[in-house]
């Protein structure tokens, strides 16, 4: 049988594939995969812009799909793999869905609500405790999002240069 690290890396690579789907449609490249008994139940990628929905984060979309597939709003004994540390909105959904475990790739120093900006997920007032594993394939996950925003800044700079020279 594979070790837990190998299993986590396998499913994180699937989450990375989801993140690449987001990038392909010019969305912030974050992907999520929800797993039960080592089987993928649902997957999602950021579609905030595409769906014109501020809640359309990868995690939320995967959780919504899983609820429909499992015919239950409680996703007990599931593991959520996500390329970037979940934000406070997603932590709320993870807690309400009773997801057993979250595995994330890279930390999010600005809005991460597990280990970074806030430590919301297992705060004493939360009524559900979640097992956490962070920094799985962190370099790969971090580079996807860093490269995305670096390219966005370059595009913006090039656009500005082109429009300034037309004046």
PDB file of C-alpha atoms in Angstrom:
ATOM      1  CA  UNK A   1       0.000   0.000   0.000  1.00  0.00           C
ATOM      2  CA  UNK A   2       1.177   3.523  -0.715  1.00  0.00           C
ATOM      3  CA  UNK A   3       2.237   5.816   2.098  1.00  0.00           C
ATOM      4  CA  UNK A   4       0.011   8.730   3.101  1.00  0.00           C
ATOM      5  CA  UNK A   5       2.551  11.143   1.567  1.00  0.00           C
ATOM      6  CA  UNK A   6       2.332   9.357  -1.787  1.00  0.00           C
ATOM      7  CA  UNK A   7      -1.461   9.358  -1.645  1.00  0.00           C
ATOM      8  CA  UNK A   8      -1.507  13.068  -0.769  1.00  0.00           C
ATOM      9  CA  UNK A   9       0.866  13.892  -3.630  1.00  0.00           C
ATOM     10  CA  UNK A  10      -1.219  11.860  -6.083  1.00  0.00           C
ATOM     11  CA  UNK A  11      -4.432  13.718  -5.258  1.00  0.00           C
ATOM     12  CA  UNK A  12      -2.636  17.079  -5.064  1.00  0.00           C
ATOM     13  CA  UNK A  13      -1.466  16.530  -8.631  1.00  0.00           C
ATOM     14  CA  UNK A  14      -5.129  16.117  -9.609  1.00  0.00           C
ATOM     15  CA  UNK A  15      -5.891  19.396  -7.825  1.00  0.00           C
ATOM     16  CA  UNK A  16      -3.039  21.001  -9.793  1.00  0.00           C
ATOM     17  CA  UNK A  17      -4.711  19.789 -13.010  1.00  0.00           C
ATOM     18  CA  UNK A  18      -7.880  21.547 -11.853  1.00  0.00           C
ATOM     19  CA  UNK A  19      -5.879  24.726 -11.180  1.00  0.00           C
ATOM     20  CA  UNK A  20      -4.571  24.575 -14.743  1.00  0.00           C
ATOM     21  CA  UNK A  21      -8.170  24.479 -16.002  1.00  0.00           C
ATOM     22  CA  UNK A  22      -8.768  27.758 -14.153  1.00  0.00           C
ATOM     23  CA  UNK A  23      -5.652  29.286 -15.649  1.00  0.00           C
ATOM     24  CA  UNK A  24      -6.770  28.219 -19.130  1.00  0.00           C
ATOM     25  CA  UNK A  25      -9.865  30.410 -18.761  1.00  0.00           C
ATOM     26  CA  UNK A  26      -7.905  33.291 -17.192  1.00  0.00           C
ATOM     27  CA  UNK A  27      -9.109  32.634 -13.635  1.00  0.00           C
ATOM     28  CA  UNK A  28      -6.836  32.591 -10.589  1.00  0.00           C
ATOM     29  CA  UNK A  29      -5.357  29.087 -10.836  1.00  0.00           C
ATOM     30  CA  UNK A  30      -6.589  27.258  -7.768  1.00  0.00           C
ATOM     31  CA  UNK A  31      -7.888  23.714  -7.923  1.00  0.00           C
ATOM     32  CA  UNK A  32      -9.571  21.355  -5.490  1.00  0.00           C
ATOM     33  CA  UNK A  33     -10.386  17.654  -5.368  1.00  0.00           C
ATOM     34  CA  UNK A  34     -12.662  16.032  -2.790  1.00  0.00           C
ATOM     35  CA  UNK A  35     -11.898  12.392  -2.018  1.00  0.00           C
ATOM     36  CA  UNK A  36     -13.738   9.633  -0.157  1.00  0.00           C
ATOM     37  CA  UNK A  37     -12.094   6.234   0.423  1.00  0.00           C
ATOM     38  CA  UNK A  38      -9.295   7.175  -1.999  1.00  0.00           C
ATOM     39  CA  UNK A  39     -11.796   7.868  -4.790  1.00  0.00           C
ATOM     40  CA  UNK A  40     -12.409  11.292  -6.288  1.00  0.00           C
ATOM     41  CA  UNK A  41     -15.984  12.342  -5.572  1.00  0.00           C
ATOM     42  CA  UNK A  42     -15.814  15.841  -7.057  1.00  0.00           C
ATOM     43  CA  UNK A  43     -13.373  18.424  -8.322  1.00  0.00           C
ATOM     44  CA  UNK A  44     -13.463  22.138  -8.898  1.00  0.00           C
ATOM     45  CA  UNK A  45     -11.425  25.101 -10.008  1.00  0.00           C
ATOM     46  CA  UNK A  46     -11.832  28.818  -9.527  1.00  0.00           C
ATOM     47  CA  UNK A  47     -14.601  30.284 -11.682  1.00  0.00           C
ATOM     48  CA  UNK A  48     -15.378  33.540  -9.910  1.00  0.00           C
ATOM     49  CA  UNK A  49     -15.135  35.638 -13.077  1.00  0.00           C
ATOM     50  CA  UNK A  50     -16.645  33.069 -15.439  1.00  0.00           C
ATOM     51  CA  UNK A  51     -19.695  32.422 -13.266  1.00  0.00           C
ATOM     52  CA  UNK A  52     -19.889  36.020 -12.008  1.00  0.00           C
ATOM     53  CA  UNK A  53     -20.058  34.538  -8.520  1.00  0.00           C
ATOM     54  CA  UNK A  54     -17.757  35.655  -5.689  1.00  0.00           C
ATOM     55  CA  UNK A  55     -18.322  32.312  -3.963  1.00  0.00           C
ATOM     56  CA  UNK A  56     -17.167  30.220  -6.948  1.00  0.00           C
ATOM     57  CA  UNK A  57     -13.865  29.241  -5.349  1.00  0.00           C
ATOM     58  CA  UNK A  58     -12.428  25.831  -6.252  1.00  0.00           C
ATOM     59  CA  UNK A  59     -13.196  24.443  -2.797  1.00  0.00           C
ATOM     60  CA  UNK A  60     -16.809  25.648  -2.771  1.00  0.00           C
ATOM     61  CA  UNK A  61     -17.508  24.250  -6.235  1.00  0.00           C
ATOM     62  CA  UNK A  62     -16.035  20.859  -5.292  1.00  0.00           C
ATOM     63  CA  UNK A  63     -18.012  20.808  -2.027  1.00  0.00           C
ATOM     64  CA  UNK A  64     -21.261  21.688  -3.841  1.00  0.00           C
ATOM     65  CA  UNK A  65     -20.735  18.948  -6.437  1.00  0.00           C
ATOM     66  CA  UNK A  66     -19.842  16.392  -3.766  1.00  0.00           C
ATOM     67  CA  UNK A  67     -22.992  17.199  -1.795  1.00  0.00           C
ATOM     68  CA  UNK A  68     -25.076  16.515  -4.888  1.00  0.00           C
ATOM     69  CA  UNK A  69     -23.201  13.336  -5.786  1.00  0.00           C
ATOM     70  CA  UNK A  70     -23.267  11.937  -2.240  1.00  0.00           C
ATOM     71  CA  UNK A  71     -26.812  13.234  -1.730  1.00  0.00           C
ATOM     72  CA  UNK A  72     -25.831  14.758   1.605  1.00  0.00           C
ATOM     73  CA  UNK A  73     -24.776  18.163   2.881  1.00  0.00           C
ATOM     74  CA  UNK A  74     -22.443  16.427   5.328  1.00  0.00           C
ATOM     75  CA  UNK A  75     -19.273  15.186   3.679  1.00  0.00           C
ATOM     76  CA  UNK A  76     -18.123  13.027   6.562  1.00  0.00           C
ATOM     77  CA  UNK A  77     -14.862  11.073   6.181  1.00  0.00           C
ATOM     78  CA  UNK A  78     -13.826  13.042   3.093  1.00  0.00           C
ATOM     79  CA  UNK A  79     -10.517  14.712   2.365  1.00  0.00           C
ATOM     80  CA  UNK A  80     -10.300  17.980   0.447  1.00  0.00           C
ATOM     81  CA  UNK A  81      -7.116  18.589  -1.551  1.00  0.00           C
ATOM     82  CA  UNK A  82      -6.600  22.198  -2.573  1.00  0.00           C
ATOM     83  CA  UNK A  83      -3.604  23.845  -4.223  1.00  0.00           C
ATOM     84  CA  UNK A  84      -3.657  26.960  -2.027  1.00  0.00           C
ATOM     85  CA  UNK A  85      -4.518  27.302   1.656  1.00  0.00           C
ATOM     86  CA  UNK A  86      -8.279  27.960   1.900  1.00  0.00           C
ATOM     87  CA  UNK A  87      -9.676  31.400   2.754  1.00  0.00           C
ATOM     88  CA  UNK A  88     -12.136  32.114   5.574  1.00  0.00           C
ATOM     89  CA  UNK A  89     -15.190  31.594   3.356  1.00  0.00           C
ATOM     90  CA  UNK A  90     -13.954  28.178   2.278  1.00  0.00           C
ATOM     91  CA  UNK A  91     -12.975  27.265   5.852  1.00  0.00           C
ATOM     92  CA  UNK A  92     -16.571  27.991   6.872  1.00  0.00           C
ATOM     93  CA  UNK A  93     -17.889  25.683   4.150  1.00  0.00           C
ATOM     94  CA  UNK A  94     -15.351  22.981   5.058  1.00  0.00           C
ATOM     95  CA  UNK A  95     -16.446  23.148   8.691  1.00  0.00           C
ATOM     96  CA  UNK A  96     -20.181  23.122   7.928  1.00  0.00           C
ATOM     97  CA  UNK A  97     -19.738  20.192   5.535  1.00  0.00           C
ATOM     98  CA  UNK A  98     -17.884  18.264   8.267  1.00  0.00           C
ATOM     99  CA  UNK A  99     -14.975  17.458   5.978  1.00  0.00           C
ATOM    100  CA  UNK A 100     -12.590  15.260   7.930  1.00  0.00           C
ATOM    101  CA  UNK A 101      -9.276  16.393   6.479  1.00  0.00           C
ATOM    102  CA  UNK A 102      -7.845  19.222   4.393  1.00  0.00           C
ATOM    103  CA  UNK A 103      -4.593  18.887   2.488  1.00  0.00           C
ATOM    104  CA  UNK A 104      -3.293  22.080   0.928  1.00  0.00           C
ATOM    105  CA  UNK A 105      -0.347  22.893  -1.282  1.00  0.00           C
ATOM    106  CA  UNK A 106       1.013  26.395  -0.784  1.00  0.00           C
ATOM    107  CA  UNK A 107       0.230  28.739   2.086  1.00  0.00           C
ATOM    108  CA  UNK A 108      -1.693  31.938   1.360  1.00  0.00           C
ATOM    109  CA  UNK A 109      -0.096  34.619   3.490  1.00  0.00           C
ATOM    110  CA  UNK A 110      -2.809  37.185   2.702  1.00  0.00           C
ATOM    111  CA  UNK A 111      -6.060  35.278   3.157  1.00  0.00           C
ATOM    112  CA  UNK A 112      -5.169  31.748   4.266  1.00  0.00           C
ATOM    113  CA  UNK A 113      -7.348  30.786   7.207  1.00  0.00           C
ATOM    114  CA  UNK A 114      -5.681  27.590   8.364  1.00  0.00           C
ATOM    115  CA  UNK A 115      -2.086  28.482   9.204  1.00  0.00           C
ATOM    116  CA  UNK A 116      -1.285  31.860   7.656  1.00  0.00           C
ATOM    117  CA  UNK A 117      -3.324  35.082   7.864  1.00  0.00           C
ATOM    118  CA  UNK A 118      -5.787  33.684  10.403  1.00  0.00           C
ATOM    119  CA  UNK A 119      -6.054  30.382  12.197  1.00  0.00           C
ATOM    120  CA  UNK A 120      -9.798  30.036  11.855  1.00  0.00           C
ATOM    121  CA  UNK A 121     -10.355  26.400  10.954  1.00  0.00           C
ATOM    122  CA  UNK A 122      -9.810  24.764  14.346  1.00  0.00           C
ATOM    123  CA  UNK A 123     -10.506  27.776  16.513  1.00  0.00           C
ATOM    124  CA  UNK A 124     -12.062  26.976  19.872  1.00  0.00           C
ATOM    125  CA  UNK A 125     -15.476  28.346  18.833  1.00  0.00           C
ATOM    126  CA  UNK A 126     -15.712  26.042  15.797  1.00  0.00           C
ATOM    127  CA  UNK A 127     -17.957  23.031  16.376  1.00  0.00           C
ATOM    128  CA  UNK A 128     -16.025  20.684  14.099  1.00  0.00           C
ATOM    129  CA  UNK A 129     -12.308  19.910  14.087  1.00  0.00           C
ATOM    130  CA  UNK A 130     -10.502  19.228  10.835  1.00  0.00           C
ATOM    131  CA  UNK A 131      -7.252  17.348  10.340  1.00  0.00           C
ATOM    132  CA  UNK A 132      -4.782  19.518   8.426  1.00  0.00           C
ATOM    133  CA  UNK A 133      -1.782  18.675   6.261  1.00  0.00           C
ATOM    134  CA  UNK A 134      -0.066  21.617   4.615  1.00  0.00           C
ATOM    135  CA  UNK A 135       2.719  22.212   2.140  1.00  0.00           C
ATOM    136  CA  UNK A 136       2.088  19.177  -0.069  1.00  0.00           C
ATOM    137  CA  UNK A 137       3.806  19.924  -3.397  1.00  0.00           C
ATOM    138  CA  UNK A 138       4.036  23.498  -2.119  1.00  0.00           C
ATOM    139  CA  UNK A 139       6.654  24.638  -4.651  1.00  0.00           C
ATOM    140  CA  UNK A 140       4.590  23.473  -7.616  1.00  0.00           C
ATOM    141  CA  UNK A 141       1.387  24.966  -6.230  1.00  0.00           C
ATOM    142  CA  UNK A 142       3.073  28.243  -5.350  1.00  0.00           C
ATOM    143  CA  UNK A 143       4.783  28.598  -8.713  1.00  0.00           C
ATOM    144  CA  UNK A 144       1.489  28.159 -10.611  1.00  0.00           C
ATOM    145  CA  UNK A 145      -0.116  31.079  -8.845  1.00  0.00           C
ATOM    146  CA  UNK A 146       3.062  33.208  -8.750  1.00  0.00           C
ATOM    147  CA  UNK A 147       3.589  32.789 -12.483  1.00  0.00           C
ATOM    148  CA  UNK A 148      -0.056  33.645 -13.151  1.00  0.00           C
ATOM    149  CA  UNK A 149       0.152  36.951 -11.283  1.00  0.00           C
ATOM    150  CA  UNK A 150       3.589  37.729 -12.709  1.00  0.00           C
ATOM    151  CA  UNK A 151       2.173  37.317 -16.212  1.00  0.00           C
ATOM    152  CA  UNK A 152      -0.817  39.506 -15.302  1.00  0.00           C
ATOM    153  CA  UNK A 153       1.527  42.276 -14.135  1.00  0.00           C
ATOM    154  CA  UNK A 154       3.549  42.002 -17.371  1.00  0.00           C
ATOM    155  CA  UNK A 155       0.380  42.179 -19.473  1.00  0.00           C
ATOM    156  CA  UNK A 156      -0.783  45.243 -17.575  1.00  0.00           C
ATOM    157  CA  UNK A 157       2.600  46.938 -18.005  1.00  0.00           C
ATOM    158  CA  UNK A 158       2.696  46.145 -21.743  1.00  0.00           C
ATOM    159  CA  UNK A 159      -0.844  47.453 -22.163  1.00  0.00           C
ATOM    160  CA  UNK A 160       0.077  50.674 -20.386  1.00  0.00           C
ATOM    161  CA  UNK A 161       3.204  51.129 -22.519  1.00  0.00           C
ATOM    162  CA  UNK A 162       1.247  50.559 -25.741  1.00  0.00           C
ATOM    163  CA  UNK A 163      -1.456  53.029 -24.767  1.00  0.00           C
ATOM    164  CA  UNK A 164       1.015  55.652 -23.514  1.00  0.00           C
ATOM    165  CA  UNK A 165       2.879  55.602 -26.848  1.00  0.00           C
ATOM    166  CA  UNK A 166      -0.393  56.168 -28.748  1.00  0.00           C
ATOM    167  CA  UNK A 167      -1.012  59.434 -26.920  1.00  0.00           C
TER     168      UNK A 167
END
